[in-house]
Coordinates of C-alpha atoms and ligand atoms in Angstrom, one line a residue:
M1 CA -13.9 -34.2 -21.4
S2 CA -16.7 -34.4 -23.9
D3 CA -18.9 -31.3 -24.4
E4 CA -21.8 -33.3 -25.6
L5 CA -25.3 -32.0 -24.6
S6 CA -28.0 -34.6 -24.3
D7 CA -31.4 -34.1 -26.1
E8 CA -33.0 -33.8 -22.6
A9 CA -30.9 -30.9 -21.6
A10 CA -32.8 -27.8 -20.5
T11 CA -32.7 -25.4 -23.5
Y12 CA -32.7 -21.6 -23.7
D13 CA -32.2 -19.2 -26.5
G14 CA -29.2 -17.9 -24.6
I15 CA -27.3 -18.2 -21.4
L16 CA -25.7 -15.2 -19.6
L17 CA -22.9 -15.6 -17.1
G18 CA -22.9 -13.4 -13.9
A19 CA -25.9 -11.3 -13.0
G20 CA -24.0 -7.9 -12.9
H21 CA -26.1 -4.9 -14.0
N22 CA -24.6 -5.1 -17.5
A23 CA -25.7 -8.7 -18.0
L24 CA -29.2 -7.8 -16.6
V25 CA -29.5 -4.9 -19.0
L26 CA -28.6 -7.2 -21.9
Q27 CA -31.0 -9.9 -20.7
A28 CA -33.9 -7.5 -20.3
Y29 CA -33.5 -6.3 -23.9
L30 CA -33.4 -9.8 -25.2
G31 CA -36.5 -10.6 -23.2
R32 CA -38.3 -7.7 -24.9
A33 CA -37.3 -9.2 -28.2
G34 CA -39.0 -12.5 -27.2
L35 CA -35.9 -14.6 -26.4
K36 CA -36.0 -17.1 -23.5
T37 CA -32.8 -16.7 -21.5
L38 CA -31.2 -17.9 -18.3
C39 CA -28.6 -16.0 -16.2
L40 CA -26.3 -18.0 -14.0
E41 CA -25.0 -16.1 -10.9
R42 CA -22.6 -17.5 -8.3
G43 CA -23.7 -15.1 -5.6
A44 CA -26.9 -15.1 -3.5
T45 CA -28.5 -12.1 -5.3
P46 CA -28.5 -10.5 -8.7
G47 CA -27.0 -7.1 -9.4
G48 CA -23.2 -7.5 -8.8
G49 CA -21.9 -4.1 -7.7
L50 CA -25.5 -3.0 -7.0
T51 CA -25.3 -4.3 -3.5
T52 CA -27.1 -3.1 -0.4
V53 CA -26.7 -5.2 2.8
E54 CA -28.4 -5.0 6.1
D55 CA -26.2 -4.8 9.2
P56 CA -26.6 -8.3 10.8
R57 CA -26.0 -6.9 14.3
H58 CA -28.2 -3.9 13.9
P59 CA -31.3 -4.5 11.7
G60 CA -32.6 -1.6 9.7
F61 CA -29.1 -0.1 8.9
L62 CA -28.5 -0.6 5.2
H63 CA -25.0 -0.3 3.7
N64 CA -24.0 0.0 0.1
T65 CA -20.9 -2.1 0.1
H66 CA -20.0 -1.6 -3.5
S67 CA -21.4 1.2 -5.8
F68 CA -23.2 4.2 -4.4
F69 CA -22.6 7.2 -6.7
H70 CA -24.4 6.4 -9.9
R71 CA -23.5 9.0 -12.5
A72 CA -26.4 10.2 -14.7
I73 CA -28.2 6.9 -14.5
T74 CA -31.7 8.3 -15.1
Y75 CA -30.4 9.7 -18.4
M76 CA -29.2 6.4 -19.7
P77 CA -31.1 5.1 -22.7
W78 CA -31.6 1.6 -21.1
Y79 CA -33.1 3.2 -18.0
R80 CA -35.9 4.6 -20.1
D81 CA -36.3 1.7 -22.5
L82 CA -36.5 -0.9 -19.8
E83 CA -39.0 1.3 -17.8
L84 CA -37.0 1.1 -14.6
A85 CA -38.7 4.0 -12.9
R86 CA -42.1 2.2 -13.4
R87 CA -40.4 -1.0 -12.2
G88 CA -39.5 0.6 -8.9
A89 CA -36.1 2.4 -9.3
R90 CA -36.1 5.9 -7.8
Y91 CA -33.1 8.3 -8.0
L92 CA -32.1 11.5 -6.2
E93 CA -29.5 14.0 -7.5
P94 CA -28.6 16.3 -4.6
E95 CA -27.8 19.8 -5.8
L96 CA -24.5 20.1 -3.9
N97 CA -23.1 17.1 -5.7
V98 CA -19.5 17.1 -4.4
A99 CA -17.7 19.0 -1.6
L100 CA -13.9 19.0 -1.2
V101 CA -13.4 19.9 2.4
Q102 CA -10.0 21.4 3.3
G103 CA -8.2 21.0 6.6
D104 CA -8.6 24.8 7.1
G105 CA -12.4 24.5 6.7
N106 CA -12.5 25.9 3.2
V107 CA -14.7 24.0 0.7
L108 CA -14.6 23.6 -3.1
E109 CA -18.0 22.8 -4.4
W110 CA -19.5 21.1 -7.5
W111 CA -23.2 21.9 -7.9
T112 CA -25.7 20.5 -10.3
D113 CA -26.1 24.2 -11.2
F114 CA -23.0 25.1 -13.2
E115 CA -23.1 28.8 -12.1
R116 CA -22.9 27.8 -8.5
T117 CA -19.9 25.6 -9.3
A118 CA -18.2 28.5 -11.2
A119 CA -18.8 30.8 -8.2
S120 CA -17.1 28.3 -5.9
F121 CA -14.1 28.0 -8.3
E122 CA -14.0 31.9 -8.4
R123 CA -13.4 32.0 -4.6
F124 CA -10.2 30.0 -5.2
S125 CA -9.1 31.5 -8.5
A126 CA -10.8 33.8 -11.0
R127 CA -8.6 32.5 -13.7
D128 CA -9.6 28.9 -13.0
A129 CA -13.3 29.9 -13.0
R130 CA -12.7 31.3 -16.5
A131 CA -10.9 28.2 -17.6
L132 CA -13.8 26.1 -16.2
R133 CA -16.3 28.1 -18.2
R134 CA -14.3 28.0 -21.4
W135 CA -13.6 24.3 -21.4
R136 CA -17.2 23.6 -20.4
D137 CA -18.5 25.6 -23.4
D138 CA -15.9 24.1 -25.8
F139 CA -16.7 20.5 -24.7
V140 CA -20.5 20.5 -24.5
P141 CA -20.7 19.8 -28.3
V142 CA -17.8 17.3 -28.1
L143 CA -19.7 15.4 -25.4
E144 CA -23.0 15.6 -27.1
K145 CA -21.9 14.8 -30.6
I146 CA -18.9 12.5 -30.0
V147 CA -18.1 11.2 -26.6
G148 CA -21.7 10.5 -25.5
P149 CA -22.8 8.7 -28.7
E150 CA -19.5 6.7 -28.8
S151 CA -20.1 5.4 -25.3
R152 CA -23.6 4.2 -26.2
T153 CA -22.6 2.2 -29.3
P154 CA -20.1 -0.5 -30.2
P155 CA -16.7 1.2 -30.7
V156 CA -15.2 2.2 -34.1
P157 CA -11.7 0.9 -34.8
A158 CA -9.0 3.4 -33.7
A159 CA -7.6 4.3 -37.2
E160 CA -11.1 4.8 -38.7
R161 CA -12.2 6.8 -35.7
R162 CA -9.2 9.1 -35.9
A163 CA -9.8 9.8 -39.6
L164 CA -13.4 10.6 -38.9
L165 CA -12.6 12.8 -36.0
A166 CA -10.0 14.8 -37.9
K167 CA -12.7 16.0 -40.3
S168 CA -14.6 18.2 -37.8
R169 CA -13.7 21.0 -35.4
E170 CA -15.1 19.1 -32.4
G171 CA -13.3 16.0 -33.4
R172 CA -9.9 17.8 -33.8
L173 CA -10.4 19.4 -30.4
L174 CA -11.0 16.0 -28.8
L175 CA -8.0 14.5 -30.5
E176 CA -5.7 17.4 -29.5
T177 CA -6.9 17.3 -25.9
S178 CA -6.5 13.6 -25.7
E179 CA -2.9 13.9 -26.7
L180 CA -2.2 15.0 -23.1
S181 CA -2.4 13.1 -19.8
P182 CA -5.1 14.3 -17.3
Q183 CA -2.2 15.6 -15.2
E184 CA -0.7 17.6 -18.1
F185 CA -4.2 19.0 -19.0
V186 CA -5.0 20.1 -15.5
L187 CA -1.6 21.6 -14.8
R188 CA -1.6 23.5 -18.1
E189 CA -5.1 24.9 -17.8
F190 CA -5.7 25.4 -14.0
E191 CA -3.5 27.2 -11.5
H192 CA -4.9 26.7 -8.0
P193 CA -3.6 23.6 -6.2
V194 CA -6.9 22.7 -4.7
I195 CA -8.8 23.0 -8.0
Q196 CA -6.0 21.0 -9.6
A197 CA -6.4 18.3 -7.0
G198 CA -10.2 18.3 -7.2
L199 CA -10.2 17.9 -11.0
L200 CA -7.5 15.2 -10.9
F201 CA -9.4 13.4 -8.1
F202 CA -12.4 12.9 -10.4
N203 CA -10.6 11.5 -13.4
G204 CA -7.0 11.1 -12.7
L205 CA -7.2 9.3 -9.4
R206 CA -10.5 7.5 -9.9
E207 CA -10.6 6.3 -13.5
V208 CA -7.3 6.5 -15.3
D209 CA -3.7 6.8 -14.5
L210 CA -3.3 10.5 -14.2
R211 CA 0.1 10.3 -15.9
C212 CA -1.2 8.5 -18.9
K213 CA -1.1 10.4 -22.2
G214 CA -4.1 9.9 -24.4
F215 CA -6.6 10.6 -21.6
G216 CA -6.4 14.4 -21.2
H217 CA -9.9 14.9 -22.7
H218 CA -11.4 13.1 -19.7
I219 CA -11.2 16.3 -17.6
P220 CA -13.0 18.7 -20.0
V221 CA -15.6 16.0 -20.7
L222 CA -16.2 15.9 -17.0
L223 CA -16.6 19.7 -16.9
A224 CA -19.1 19.6 -19.8
A225 CA -21.2 16.8 -18.4
S226 CA -24.6 17.9 -17.2
G227 CA -25.4 14.5 -15.6
K228 CA -24.1 14.4 -12.1
A229 CA -23.8 11.8 -9.3
Q230 CA -27.1 10.3 -8.3
M231 CA -28.1 7.9 -5.6
C232 CA -30.8 5.2 -5.6
V233 CA -33.5 5.4 -3.0
G234 CA -33.5 2.3 -0.7
G235 CA -29.9 1.7 -1.6
S236 CA -28.1 0.7 -4.8
A237 CA -29.8 -2.7 -4.8
G238 CA -33.0 -0.8 -5.7
L239 CA -31.7 -0.6 -9.3
A240 CA -30.8 -4.3 -9.2
R241 CA -34.4 -5.1 -8.1
A242 CA -35.9 -3.0 -11.0
L243 CA -33.5 -4.7 -13.5
E244 CA -34.5 -8.1 -12.1
R245 CA -38.1 -7.2 -12.6
A246 CA -37.4 -6.1 -16.2
V247 CA -35.8 -9.5 -16.8
R248 CA -38.4 -11.7 -15.1
E249 CA -41.4 -9.8 -16.5
T250 CA -40.1 -10.4 -20.0
G251 CA -39.7 -14.2 -19.3
G252 CA -36.0 -14.2 -18.4
E253 CA -34.7 -16.5 -15.6
I254 CA -32.0 -15.7 -13.1
R255 CA -30.5 -18.6 -11.1
C256 CA -28.5 -17.4 -8.1
G257 CA -26.0 -19.7 -6.3
A258 CA -25.3 -21.4 -9.6
A259 CA -21.8 -20.9 -11.0
P260 CA -20.9 -22.0 -14.4
K261 CA -18.1 -24.6 -14.6
R262 CA -17.6 -24.8 -18.4
I263 CA -18.8 -23.2 -21.6
L264 CA -19.7 -26.1 -23.9
V265 CA -18.7 -26.1 -27.5
E266 CA -20.3 -28.0 -30.4
N267 CA -19.2 -27.8 -34.0
G268 CA -17.0 -24.8 -33.3
A269 CA -19.8 -22.8 -31.6
A270 CA -20.7 -22.0 -28.0
A271 CA -23.6 -24.4 -27.4
G272 CA -24.3 -24.3 -23.7
V273 CA -22.9 -24.3 -20.2
E274 CA -22.2 -27.0 -17.6
T275 CA -22.8 -25.7 -14.0
E276 CA -20.6 -26.5 -11.0
A277 CA -23.5 -28.8 -9.9
G278 CA -23.0 -30.8 -13.0
E279 CA -26.1 -29.8 -15.0
R280 CA -25.6 -29.2 -18.7
I281 CA -27.8 -26.5 -20.2
R282 CA -28.2 -25.9 -23.9
A283 CA -28.0 -22.4 -25.5
R284 CA -29.7 -22.4 -28.9
H285 CA -28.1 -19.1 -30.0
F286 CA -25.5 -17.7 -27.6
V287 CA -23.6 -17.7 -24.4
A288 CA -22.9 -14.1 -23.2
S289 CA -20.3 -13.7 -20.5
G290 CA -20.5 -10.7 -18.0
L291 CA -17.2 -12.0 -16.5
N292 CA -13.6 -11.0 -17.1
P293 CA -11.4 -12.3 -20.0
Q294 CA -9.4 -14.6 -17.8
Q295 CA -12.6 -16.2 -16.4
T296 CA -14.2 -16.4 -19.9
F297 CA -11.4 -17.6 -22.1
L298 CA -9.0 -19.3 -19.6
E299 CA -11.2 -20.8 -16.9
L300 CA -14.5 -21.6 -18.5
L301 CA -13.4 -22.7 -21.9
D302 CA -11.2 -25.8 -22.5
E303 CA -7.8 -24.9 -23.8
R304 CA -8.4 -26.8 -27.1
H305 CA -11.3 -24.4 -27.9
V306 CA -9.3 -21.2 -27.6
P307 CA -6.6 -20.1 -30.1
A308 CA -3.2 -19.5 -28.5
E309 CA -3.3 -15.8 -29.4
W310 CA -6.6 -15.3 -27.6
R311 CA -5.4 -17.2 -24.6
S312 CA -2.3 -15.1 -24.4
R313 CA -4.2 -11.8 -24.8
A314 CA -6.8 -12.8 -22.2
A315 CA -4.0 -13.7 -19.8
G316 CA -2.4 -10.3 -20.4
F317 CA -5.6 -8.4 -19.7
A318 CA -4.4 -5.9 -17.0
Y319 CA -6.1 -4.4 -14.0
N320 CA -5.9 -0.9 -12.6
L321 CA -3.2 -0.3 -10.1
I322 CA -5.1 2.6 -8.4
A323 CA -8.7 1.2 -8.8
P324 CA -9.0 -0.9 -5.6
L325 CA -11.1 0.7 -2.9
F326 CA -11.0 0.3 0.9
G327 CA -14.3 1.0 2.6
L328 CA -15.3 2.1 6.1
N329 CA -19.0 1.8 6.9
L330 CA -20.7 3.2 9.9
A331 CA -24.0 2.8 11.6
L332 CA -24.6 6.1 13.5
R333 CA -26.7 7.7 16.2
E334 CA -26.5 11.0 14.3
R335 CA -25.1 12.2 11.0
P336 CA -21.5 13.5 10.8
V337 CA -21.7 17.2 11.5
Y338 CA -18.7 18.8 9.8
A339 CA -16.9 21.7 11.5
A340 CA -16.7 23.4 8.1
E341 CA -20.6 23.6 8.2
R342 CA -20.2 26.7 10.4
Q343 CA -18.8 28.6 7.4
F344 CA -20.6 26.5 4.7
P345 CA -24.0 25.5 6.1
H346 CA -25.1 23.7 2.9
L347 CA -22.2 21.2 3.4
S348 CA -24.8 19.3 5.5
Q349 CA -26.5 18.5 2.2
A350 CA -23.5 17.5 0.1
L351 CA -23.9 14.1 -1.6
M352 CA -20.2 13.4 -1.8
V353 CA -17.7 14.7 0.7
I354 CA -13.9 14.5 0.0
L355 CA -11.5 14.7 3.0
G356 CA -7.7 14.8 3.2
L357 CA -7.1 16.2 -0.2
E358 CA -5.3 19.5 0.3
G359 CA -3.5 20.0 -3.0
Y360 CA -2.1 18.6 -6.2
A361 CA 1.3 17.8 -4.7
Q362 CA -0.2 14.7 -2.9
Y363 CA -0.7 12.8 -6.1
P364 CA 2.8 11.7 -6.9
E365 CA 3.1 10.3 -3.3
I366 CA -0.3 8.4 -3.6
V367 CA 0.7 6.9 -6.9
D368 CA 4.2 6.0 -5.6
C369 CA 2.6 4.3 -2.5
H370 CA 0.4 2.2 -4.8
E371 CA 3.3 1.1 -6.8
R372 CA 5.2 0.1 -3.6
G373 CA 2.1 -1.5 -2.0
E374 CA 2.1 0.9 0.9
I375 CA -0.7 3.0 2.5
P376 CA -0.4 6.6 1.5
P377 CA -1.5 9.5 3.7
T378 CA -5.3 9.3 3.7
V379 CA -7.4 10.9 1.0
M380 CA -11.0 9.6 1.3
W381 CA -14.5 10.3 0.1
G382 CA -17.9 9.2 0.9
S383 CA -21.5 10.1 1.9
T384 CA -24.2 10.0 4.5
P385 CA -27.0 8.4 2.4
T386 CA -29.6 8.7 5.1
V387 CA -29.5 12.6 5.0
F388 CA -31.3 12.2 1.6
D389 CA -33.0 8.8 2.1
P390 CA -34.0 8.1 5.7
T391 CA -35.2 4.6 4.6
Q392 CA -31.6 3.3 4.8
A393 CA -31.6 3.4 8.6
P394 CA -34.0 3.1 11.5
P395 CA -35.9 6.4 12.3
G396 CA -33.6 9.1 13.5
R397 CA -30.4 7.0 12.8
H398 CA -27.9 7.2 10.0
T399 CA -25.5 5.3 7.9
A400 CA -22.3 6.8 6.4
F401 CA -19.2 5.5 4.6
M402 CA -15.8 6.6 3.4
W403 CA -13.7 5.1 0.6
E404 CA -10.0 5.3 0.1
K405 CA -7.9 4.1 -2.8
L406 CA -5.5 1.6 -1.3
P407 CA -3.2 -1.0 -3.0
Y408 CA -4.4 -4.5 -3.5
R409 CA -1.0 -6.0 -2.7
L410 CA -0.4 -4.5 0.8
H411 CA 3.3 -4.9 1.5
G412 CA 3.3 -7.2 -1.6
D413 CA 0.7 -9.6 -0.1
P414 CA -3.1 -9.1 -0.5
Q415 CA -3.7 -11.4 2.5
A416 CA -2.1 -8.7 4.7
W417 CA -5.4 -6.8 4.5
D418 CA -7.1 -9.4 6.8
R419 CA -4.6 -8.5 9.5
E420 CA -4.5 -4.7 8.9
K421 CA -7.9 -3.6 7.8
E422 CA -9.4 -2.9 11.2
A423 CA -6.5 -0.8 12.3
H424 CA -6.7 1.1 9.0
G425 CA -10.4 1.7 9.5
R426 CA -9.6 3.3 12.9
Q427 CA -7.2 5.7 11.2
M428 CA -9.8 6.7 8.7
L429 CA -12.3 7.2 11.5
A430 CA -9.8 9.4 13.3
L431 CA -9.4 11.7 10.2
W432 CA -13.2 11.8 9.7
T433 CA -13.7 12.7 13.4
R434 CA -11.2 15.6 13.0
H435 CA -13.5 17.0 10.4
A436 CA -16.8 15.9 12.1
P437 CA -16.1 15.9 15.8
N438 CA -19.5 14.6 16.8
L439 CA -18.5 11.2 15.3
D440 CA -16.8 10.6 18.6
G441 CA -19.5 8.8 20.5
A442 CA -22.0 8.6 17.6
V443 CA -20.8 5.2 16.2
I444 CA -23.2 2.3 16.9
D445 CA -21.4 -0.2 14.6
S446 CA -18.7 -0.2 11.9
F447 CA -17.0 -2.5 9.5
T448 CA -14.4 -2.3 6.8
R449 CA -14.0 -3.9 3.4
S450 CA -10.6 -4.2 1.6
A451 CA -9.8 -4.8 -2.0
L452 CA -9.3 -8.5 -1.1
D453 CA -12.9 -8.6 0.2
T454 CA -14.1 -7.1 -3.1
E455 CA -12.2 -9.8 -5.1
R456 CA -13.6 -12.5 -2.8
T457 CA -17.2 -11.3 -3.4
F458 CA -16.8 -10.6 -7.1
P459 CA -13.9 -12.7 -8.6
N460 CA -14.4 -10.8 -11.9
M461 CA -13.1 -7.7 -10.1
R462 CA -9.7 -9.3 -10.1
E463 CA -7.1 -7.7 -7.8
G464 CA -10.0 -5.7 -6.4
D465 CA -10.2 -3.7 -9.6
L466 CA -13.8 -2.4 -9.4
L467 CA -13.6 -1.2 -13.0
V468 CA -12.8 -4.8 -14.2
G469 CA -9.7 -3.9 -16.2
A470 CA -7.4 -0.9 -16.6
F471 CA -8.2 2.0 -18.9
T472 CA -5.0 2.0 -20.7
H473 CA -3.7 1.8 -24.2
G474 CA -4.6 -1.6 -25.8
Q475 CA -7.6 -1.9 -23.4
I476 CA -9.9 1.0 -24.5
G477 CA -12.4 1.5 -27.3
A478 CA -12.3 -1.1 -30.0
D479 CA -9.3 -2.6 -28.2
R480 CA -11.2 -3.4 -25.0
P481 CA -10.8 -6.0 -23.5
F482 CA -7.9 -6.6 -26.0
P483 CA -7.2 -6.0 -29.7
G484 CA -9.4 -8.3 -31.8
A485 CA -12.1 -8.7 -29.2
G486 CA -13.5 -5.2 -29.0
H487 CA -16.8 -6.0 -30.6
Y488 CA -18.6 -7.9 -27.8
R489 CA -18.0 -11.2 -29.8
G490 CA -15.7 -14.0 -28.8
H491 CA -13.7 -16.1 -31.1
L492 CA -16.4 -18.7 -31.3
K493 CA -19.7 -18.3 -33.1
G494 CA -22.4 -17.7 -30.4
L495 CA -19.9 -16.4 -27.7
Y496 CA -20.3 -12.8 -26.5
L497 CA -18.9 -10.5 -23.9
C498 CA -21.2 -8.1 -22.1
G499 CA -19.4 -7.0 -18.8
S500 CA -17.2 -4.0 -17.8
S501 CA -14.1 -5.5 -19.4
C502 CA -15.8 -4.3 -22.7
H503 CA -16.1 -0.7 -24.0
P504 CA -16.8 1.7 -22.4
G505 CA -15.6 0.0 -19.3
G506 CA -16.5 -0.3 -15.6
N507 CA -18.7 1.6 -13.2
I508 CA -22.5 1.6 -13.1
T509 CA -23.2 2.7 -16.7
G510 CA -25.0 -0.4 -18.1
L511 CA -23.4 0.6 -21.4
P512 CA -21.3 -2.6 -22.0
G513 CA -24.5 -4.6 -21.7
Y514 CA -26.5 -2.0 -23.8
N515 CA -23.9 -2.1 -26.6
C516 CA -23.7 -5.9 -26.5
A517 CA -27.5 -5.9 -26.9
Q518 CA -27.1 -4.0 -30.1
V519 CA -24.6 -6.5 -31.5
L520 CA -26.6 -9.5 -30.5
H521 CA -29.8 -8.1 -31.9
A522 CA -28.0 -7.4 -35.2
D523 CA -26.4 -10.9 -35.3
L524 CA -29.7 -12.7 -34.5
G525 CA -31.7 -10.5 -36.9
L526 CA -33.9 -9.2 -34.1
R527 CA -35.8 -5.9 -34.5
A528 CA -34.1 -3.2 -32.4
D529 CA -36.0 0.1 -32.9
W530 CA -34.4 1.3 -29.7
A531 CA -30.9 1.1 -31.0
P532 CA -29.0 4.3 -31.6
E533 CA -27.3 5.3 -34.8
P534 CA -23.9 3.4 -35.2
A535 CA -21.0 5.6 -34.0
A536 CA -19.2 5.5 -37.4
S537 CA -22.2 7.0 -39.2
A538 CA -22.8 9.6 -36.4
L539 CA -19.1 10.6 -36.6
A540 CA -19.2 10.8 -40.4
K541 CA -21.9 13.4 -40.2
L542 CA -19.8 15.8 -38.2
G543 CA -17.9 18.5 -40.0
Ligands
FAD1 C1 -16.2 -0.7 -3.1 C2 -16.7 -0.4 -4.5 C3 -17.3 0.9 -4.7 C4 -17.8 1.2 -6.0 N1 -18.4 2.4 -6.2 C5 -18.9 2.7 -7.3 C6 -19.7 3.9 -7.5 O1 -19.9 4.7 -6.5 N2 -20.2 4.2 -8.7 C7 -20.0 3.4 -9.8 O2 -20.5 3.7 -10.9 N3 -19.3 2.2 -9.7 C8 -18.8 1.9 -8.5 N4 -18.1 0.7 -8.3 C9 -17.8 -0.1 -9.5 C10 -19.0 -0.9 -10.0 O3 -19.6 -1.6 -8.9 C11 -18.6 -1.9 -11.1 O4 -17.8 -1.3 -12.0 C12 -19.8 -2.6 -11.7 O5 -20.5 -3.3 -10.7 C13 -19.4 -3.6 -12.8 O6 -20.6 -4.1 -13.4 P1 -20.6 -5.4 -14.2 O7 -22.1 -5.6 -14.6 O8 -19.6 -5.4 -15.3 O9 -20.2 -6.6 -13.2 P2 -20.4 -6.8 -11.6 O10 -21.2 -5.8 -11.0 O11 -19.0 -7.0 -11.2 O12 -21.1 -8.2 -11.6 C14 -20.6 -9.4 -12.0 C15 -21.4 -10.5 -11.5 O13 -20.8 -11.7 -11.9 C16 -20.8 -12.6 -10.8 N5 -19.7 -13.6 -11.0 C17 -18.4 -13.4 -10.8 N6 -17.7 -14.5 -11.1 C18 -18.6 -15.4 -11.4 C19 -18.6 -16.7 -11.9 N7 -17.4 -17.4 -12.0 N8 -19.7 -17.4 -12.1 C20 -20.9 -16.7 -12.0 N9 -21.1 -15.5 -11.6 C21 -19.9 -14.8 -11.3 C22 -20.6 -11.7 -9.6 O14 -21.0 -12.4 -8.4 C23 -21.4 -10.5 -9.9 O15 -22.8 -10.7 -9.5 C24 -17.7 0.3 -7.1 C25 -17.1 -1.0 -6.8 C26 -16.6 -1.3 -5.6 C27 -16.0 -2.6 -5.4

């Protein structure tokens, strides 16, 4: 089929594919630079994983069906540059950030105040509290001088990065720690099984395979991070609305319910997009895809336009085994009141509550179950957003949710979720009610969402992988999404990648979009006084 674009085709400086938050961040920066852009989104609203829906049976109950815990969002450079607070985004950062509630009523706590976290660790193990302090102190400069700046700039190729890091004390510490797997790091440095479990929950279970060497530094980075989990007032969609304003107020257009069918190529360059409805739209300078590599290189581009090596690498882009989430969402007459609150009254004000995690020994079984496609004994975490933000439910009422990591291929078949999800939701509610007995009789409405539902809503989250691609060797840093493509540029002139399959990866960080904005500004010769110092020169100054 011809890729020809007629002279009458609608024309923009650039076209973005998928209105996830990363694409919106990119689009807003380009609008500030004076470019006229169009974003094509298959869904009904922009924002991707920034979704808040109203219960159709019970108006006024708002549920965040995708992301809820937004880590350190208000500290992100794009949050400031795009003036999102002025554009309506409002965030809360509850002081008791995370509470791991044990079956015996004991609670391990993470506070925004480090000293209170250390005191909670001390109740479990004085040695672990010392290790927490030592690693926090050692890694604050690593985070500030290396890991933070590296996440906010296009990545440096691995060999060059290693050579630069080897020159400084902080760099060498980072390299040494990253030799280990998260599991090795935690078991070597911490002794108490609950603390081990809590630390591995954060990075081993949620982000990377806890057995994978090369990722041990994730744990001390976490201990050193001052930015904690935040929540958006009005629901996560509040951030999407502010981003949408930032786009529209700078002249950008977002078209929802408009899926791209093909990326059009002229003279070896990305020249436009044909929509599913058959419209051909010209892109003067670029097409930027916020989708995954399979969608971008295999589905939207004709085979003849993609070299065999790129096709095979895109096809091989892998998804996280342990990333898929199962969600149980409740509309409630009253908030869950935890039995453990009798001993720990401030638990009523915990942003994130973890249940079912009793010790490190559960991890091998959880991983094993994921590999076999079976449901492990429940470990779940969630929140009661309305404790902090009453606007998410009618007066006096509440919403709450729990998430659990469960395999995408249940018994080898993702479709099995449609048969089993309600029963599994009941099991989760039973565990929740054991910890918060007043839930018995407090539930007005409930619904579940499986990894299959996630994939149906957002096909870029293939296999329900909410991080849009595994964090594993060959898919991180300058190798993300795959070697040769880790610079936000495709193989064709004018083709760019801006979604979570790029460095630094998934979750609500906006950084893939922010980093792609730096590359596009440089390539188009646009002024970018907001852009940070490139990572290579920042690393070269260490020593
Ligand atoms: C259940 C769940 C809970 C989560 N919780 C958290 C959390 O608490 N904290 C956190 O930081 N992250 C969380 N995440 C992960 C986070 O939502 C994602 O990593 C993030 O949204 C990815 O952002 P993105 O901009 O790359 O793309 P997305 O947010 O995935 O947006 C991609 C957009 O592209 C659109 N699209 C897909 N295919 C096409 C197509 N063919 N044509 C046009 N448009 C298309 C989609 O409709 C979507 O709007 C969660 C995800 C899930 C599923």
